[in-house]
Amino acid sequence: MSKEQYGRTRRVVGAHYGTVGFIVQRVTAIILAVYSVLFLLAALFTPITYENWVHFFTFTCFGVPVGRMLVTVAFFSLAWHAWIGVRDIWMDYIKPFGLRLALFALTLLWLAGCVAYFAAIVWRL
């Protein structure tokens, strides 16, 4: 008895496809939540002046730029979180492969530009 196949055969890359993205979304969300609480507390309990604002992002501990490192981790978490979310939207709703690929590329370029602009500002202070 022969089986006839209609259409293309779709390859599944493996079990738990998408699990890493799911876990990364949760971890980056936790990082952003913790940083947001710290940021909110700092904003509530210190007067908002230019000097305090700069100090919040540039404070050091034993010569280590802790403020810059924390904001960098938070911003990279934001960019990675955004990439996974937007990538999943493109994968779910944009069916033509060429258009989806173009949107992936544009999204990555936009996020890379945001990260470069962020680094230029924060690490220049």
Short mmCIF file of N, CA and C in Angstrom, two decimals, residues 27-122:
data_model
loop_
_atom_site.label_atom_id
_atom_site.label_comp_id
_atom_site.label_asym_id
_atom_site.label_seq_id
_atom_site.Cartn_x
_atom_site.Cartn_y
_atom_site.Cartn_z
N VAL A 27 13.10 35.65 32.18
CA VAL A 27 14.29 36.14 32.89
C VAL A 27 14.49 37.63 32.64
N THR A 28 14.36 38.07 31.38
CA THR A 28 14.53 39.49 31.08
C THR A 28 13.43 40.32 31.73
N ALA A 29 12.22 39.76 31.82
CA ALA A 29 11.14 40.48 32.50
C ALA A 29 11.45 40.66 33.98
N ILE A 30 12.03 39.65 34.60
CA ILE A 30 12.39 39.76 36.02
C ILE A 30 13.49 40.81 36.20
N ILE A 31 14.50 40.78 35.33
CA ILE A 31 15.58 41.78 35.41
C ILE A 31 15.01 43.18 35.27
N LEU A 32 14.11 43.37 34.30
CA LEU A 32 13.51 44.69 34.09
C LEU A 32 12.63 45.11 35.27
N ALA A 33 11.93 44.16 35.87
CA ALA A 33 11.09 44.49 37.02
C ALA A 33 11.94 44.92 38.21
N VAL A 34 13.01 44.20 38.48
CA VAL A 34 13.89 44.54 39.59
C VAL A 34 14.53 45.91 39.35
N TYR A 35 15.03 46.13 38.14
CA TYR A 35 15.65 47.42 37.84
C TYR A 35 14.62 48.55 37.93
N SER A 36 13.42 48.30 37.47
CA SER A 36 12.37 49.34 37.54
C SER A 36 12.05 49.72 38.98
N VAL A 37 12.00 48.73 39.87
CA VAL A 37 11.74 49.02 41.28
C VAL A 37 12.88 49.83 41.87
N LEU A 38 14.14 49.43 41.58
CA LEU A 38 15.29 50.18 42.07
C LEU A 38 15.28 51.61 41.53
N PHE A 39 14.96 51.75 40.27
CA PHE A 39 14.91 53.07 39.64
C PHE A 39 13.81 53.92 40.28
N LEU A 40 12.66 53.33 40.51
CA LEU A 40 11.55 54.05 41.12
C LEU A 40 11.90 54.48 42.54
N LEU A 41 12.52 53.60 43.32
CA LEU A 41 12.91 53.96 44.68
C LEU A 41 13.93 55.09 44.67
N ALA A 42 14.89 55.01 43.77
CA ALA A 42 15.90 56.08 43.69
C ALA A 42 15.24 57.40 43.29
N ALA A 43 14.28 57.35 42.37
CA ALA A 43 13.61 58.57 41.93
C ALA A 43 12.72 59.15 43.03
N LEU A 44 12.14 58.29 43.86
CA LEU A 44 11.26 58.77 44.92
C LEU A 44 12.01 59.37 46.10
N PHE A 45 13.18 58.83 46.42
CA PHE A 45 13.88 59.24 47.63
C PHE A 45 15.06 60.16 47.41
N THR A 46 15.30 60.60 46.20
CA THR A 46 16.35 61.60 45.96
C THR A 46 15.74 62.73 45.15
N PRO A 47 16.14 63.95 45.44
CA PRO A 47 15.62 65.06 44.63
C PRO A 47 16.11 64.91 43.19
N ILE A 48 15.25 65.27 42.28
CA ILE A 48 15.59 65.11 40.87
C ILE A 48 16.31 66.37 40.39
N THR A 49 17.63 66.24 40.36
CA THR A 49 18.48 67.28 39.80
C THR A 49 19.39 66.62 38.77
N TYR A 50 20.01 67.43 37.95
CA TYR A 50 20.90 66.88 36.93
C TYR A 50 22.05 66.09 37.57
N GLU A 51 22.62 66.61 38.64
CA GLU A 51 23.74 65.94 39.30
C GLU A 51 23.32 64.58 39.87
N ASN A 52 22.16 64.53 40.53
CA ASN A 52 21.67 63.26 41.06
C ASN A 52 21.35 62.27 39.93
N TRP A 53 20.79 62.78 38.86
CA TRP A 53 20.45 61.94 37.71
C TRP A 53 21.71 61.32 37.12
N VAL A 54 22.76 62.12 36.94
CA VAL A 54 24.03 61.60 36.41
C VAL A 54 24.65 60.63 37.40
N HIS A 55 24.59 60.97 38.69
CA HIS A 55 25.17 60.08 39.71
C HIS A 55 24.47 58.73 39.74
N PHE A 56 23.17 58.71 39.50
CA PHE A 56 22.42 57.45 39.50
C PHE A 56 22.98 56.48 38.45
N PHE A 57 23.41 57.01 37.31
CA PHE A 57 23.92 56.15 36.25
C PHE A 57 25.43 55.96 36.29
N THR A 58 26.14 56.75 37.11
CA THR A 58 27.60 56.69 37.08
C THR A 58 28.23 56.35 38.43
N PHE A 59 27.44 55.94 39.42
CA PHE A 59 28.06 55.67 40.72
C PHE A 59 28.94 54.43 40.64
N THR A 60 29.98 54.45 41.46
CA THR A 60 30.94 53.34 41.46
C THR A 60 31.05 52.76 42.87
N CYS A 61 31.53 51.54 42.93
CA CYS A 61 31.79 50.88 44.20
C CYS A 61 33.13 50.17 44.06
N PHE A 62 34.12 50.64 44.81
CA PHE A 62 35.48 50.11 44.73
C PHE A 62 36.05 50.23 43.32
N GLY A 63 35.74 51.31 42.64
CA GLY A 63 36.25 51.56 41.30
C GLY A 63 35.48 50.86 40.18
N VAL A 64 34.47 50.07 40.52
CA VAL A 64 33.65 49.37 39.52
C VAL A 64 32.45 50.23 39.18
N PRO A 65 32.22 50.51 37.91
CA PRO A 65 31.09 51.38 37.53
C PRO A 65 29.74 50.66 37.65
N VAL A 66 29.28 50.51 38.87
CA VAL A 66 28.07 49.73 39.15
C VAL A 66 26.84 50.33 38.47
N GLY A 67 26.69 51.64 38.53
CA GLY A 67 25.52 52.28 37.93
C GLY A 67 25.43 52.01 36.44
N ARG A 68 26.55 52.16 35.76
CA ARG A 68 26.56 51.90 34.31
C ARG A 68 26.33 50.43 34.00
N MET A 69 26.89 49.57 34.82
CA MET A 69 26.71 48.14 34.58
C MET A 69 25.24 47.73 34.78
N LEU A 70 24.61 48.25 35.82
CA LEU A 70 23.21 47.91 36.07
C LEU A 70 22.31 48.41 34.94
N VAL A 71 22.50 49.65 34.51
CA VAL A 71 21.66 50.17 33.45
C VAL A 71 21.95 49.46 32.12
N THR A 72 23.19 49.02 31.93
CA THR A 72 23.53 48.28 30.72
C THR A 72 22.84 46.91 30.71
N VAL A 73 22.88 46.22 31.84
CA VAL A 73 22.18 44.92 31.93
C VAL A 73 20.68 45.12 31.69
N ALA A 74 20.11 46.16 32.28
CA ALA A 74 18.68 46.42 32.10
C ALA A 74 18.37 46.74 30.64
N PHE A 75 19.21 47.53 29.99
CA PHE A 75 18.92 47.90 28.60
C PHE A 75 19.10 46.71 27.65
N PHE A 76 20.15 45.91 27.88
CA PHE A 76 20.31 44.71 27.04
C PHE A 76 19.15 43.74 27.26
N SER A 77 18.67 43.65 28.50
CA SER A 77 17.50 42.82 28.77
C SER A 77 16.28 43.34 28.02
N LEU A 78 16.12 44.66 28.01
CA LEU A 78 15.01 45.26 27.27
C LEU A 78 15.11 44.96 25.78
N ALA A 79 16.31 45.10 25.22
CA ALA A 79 16.48 44.85 23.78
C ALA A 79 16.23 43.38 23.45
N TRP A 80 16.72 42.47 24.28
CA TRP A 80 16.54 41.04 24.02
C TRP A 80 15.07 40.67 24.19
N HIS A 81 14.42 41.22 25.21
CA HIS A 81 13.00 40.99 25.44
C HIS A 81 12.18 41.48 24.25
N ALA A 82 12.52 42.66 23.77
CA ALA A 82 11.82 43.22 22.61
C ALA A 82 12.05 42.37 21.37
N TRP A 83 13.28 41.90 21.16
CA TRP A 83 13.58 41.09 19.98
C TRP A 83 12.75 39.82 19.98
N ILE A 84 12.68 39.12 21.10
CA ILE A 84 11.92 37.87 21.15
C ILE A 84 10.44 38.14 20.91
N GLY A 85 9.91 39.18 21.53
CA GLY A 85 8.49 39.49 21.35
C GLY A 85 8.15 39.87 19.92
N VAL A 86 8.94 40.75 19.33
CA VAL A 86 8.65 41.19 17.95
C VAL A 86 8.92 40.06 16.97
N ARG A 87 9.98 39.27 17.21
CA ARG A 87 10.26 38.12 16.34
C ARG A 87 9.08 37.15 16.33
N ASP A 88 8.51 36.89 17.50
CA ASP A 88 7.37 35.98 17.56
C ASP A 88 6.15 36.56 16.85
N ILE A 89 5.98 37.86 16.94
CA ILE A 89 4.87 38.49 16.21
C ILE A 89 5.07 38.32 14.71
N TRP A 90 6.29 38.59 14.22
CA TRP A 90 6.55 38.43 12.78
C TRP A 90 6.35 36.97 12.37
N MET A 91 6.81 36.01 13.19
CA MET A 91 6.67 34.60 12.83
C MET A 91 5.21 34.15 12.82
N ASP A 92 4.41 34.71 13.71
CA ASP A 92 3.01 34.28 13.79
C ASP A 92 2.12 34.91 12.73
N TYR A 93 2.38 36.16 12.37
CA TYR A 93 1.42 36.88 11.55
C TYR A 93 1.90 37.24 10.15
N ILE A 94 3.17 37.16 9.87
CA ILE A 94 3.68 37.49 8.53
C ILE A 94 4.05 36.19 7.84
N LYS A 95 3.27 35.79 6.85
CA LYS A 95 3.48 34.49 6.21
C LYS A 95 4.47 34.53 5.04
N PRO A 96 4.49 35.55 4.18
CA PRO A 96 5.47 35.53 3.08
C PRO A 96 6.90 35.58 3.64
N PHE A 97 7.71 34.61 3.23
CA PHE A 97 9.06 34.46 3.80
C PHE A 97 9.92 35.70 3.57
N GLY A 98 9.90 36.26 2.37
CA GLY A 98 10.73 37.42 2.06
C GLY A 98 10.38 38.63 2.92
N LEU A 99 9.10 38.88 3.09
CA LEU A 99 8.66 40.00 3.92
C LEU A 99 9.05 39.76 5.37
N ARG A 100 8.87 38.53 5.85
CA ARG A 100 9.23 38.21 7.23
C ARG A 100 10.73 38.39 7.44
N LEU A 101 11.54 37.94 6.49
CA LEU A 101 12.98 38.09 6.59
C LEU A 101 13.39 39.57 6.61
N ALA A 102 12.74 40.36 5.77
CA ALA A 102 13.02 41.81 5.73
C ALA A 102 12.65 42.46 7.07
N LEU A 103 11.52 42.07 7.63
CA LEU A 103 11.10 42.62 8.92
C LEU A 103 12.05 42.19 10.04
N PHE A 104 12.52 40.94 9.98
CA PHE A 104 13.52 40.49 10.95
C PHE A 104 14.76 41.38 10.87
N ALA A 105 15.24 41.59 9.65
CA ALA A 105 16.46 42.39 9.46
C ALA A 105 16.26 43.82 9.94
N LEU A 106 15.13 44.43 9.58
CA LEU A 106 14.86 45.80 10.01
C LEU A 106 14.74 45.90 11.53
N THR A 107 14.11 44.91 12.15
CA THR A 107 13.98 44.91 13.60
C THR A 107 15.35 44.79 14.27
N LEU A 108 16.18 43.88 13.75
CA LEU A 108 17.53 43.73 14.31
C LEU A 108 18.37 44.99 14.12
N LEU A 109 18.25 45.61 12.95
CA LEU A 109 18.99 46.86 12.73
C LEU A 109 18.53 47.96 13.67
N TRP A 110 17.23 48.05 13.85
CA TRP A 110 16.68 49.07 14.75
C TRP A 110 17.15 48.83 16.18
N LEU A 111 17.08 47.58 16.64
CA LEU A 111 17.52 47.28 18.01
C LEU A 111 19.02 47.49 18.16
N ALA A 112 19.81 47.13 17.16
CA ALA A 112 21.26 47.35 17.23
C ALA A 112 21.56 48.85 17.28
N GLY A 113 20.82 49.63 16.52
CA GLY A 113 20.99 51.08 16.57
C GLY A 113 20.63 51.65 17.94
N CYS A 114 19.56 51.13 18.53
CA CYS A 114 19.17 51.59 19.88
C CYS A 114 20.25 51.24 20.90
N VAL A 115 20.81 50.04 20.81
CA VAL A 115 21.85 49.62 21.75
C VAL A 115 23.10 50.48 21.56
N ALA A 116 23.47 50.74 20.31
CA ALA A 116 24.65 51.57 20.04
C ALA A 116 24.44 53.00 20.56
N TYR A 117 23.27 53.55 20.35
CA TYR A 117 22.96 54.89 20.83
C TYR A 117 22.98 54.93 22.36
N PHE A 118 22.41 53.91 22.99
CA PHE A 118 22.43 53.80 24.45
C PHE A 118 23.86 53.77 24.96
N ALA A 119 24.69 52.92 24.37
CA ALA A 119 26.08 52.79 24.83
C ALA A 119 26.83 54.10 24.66
N ALA A 120 26.58 54.79 23.56
CA ALA A 120 27.26 56.07 23.32
C ALA A 120 26.88 57.09 24.38
N ILE A 121 25.64 57.07 24.83
CA ILE A 121 25.20 58.04 25.83
C ILE A 121 25.67 57.66 27.22
N VAL A 122 25.37 56.44 27.67
CA VAL A 122 25.65 56.05 29.04
C VAL A 122 27.14 55.93 29.32
#
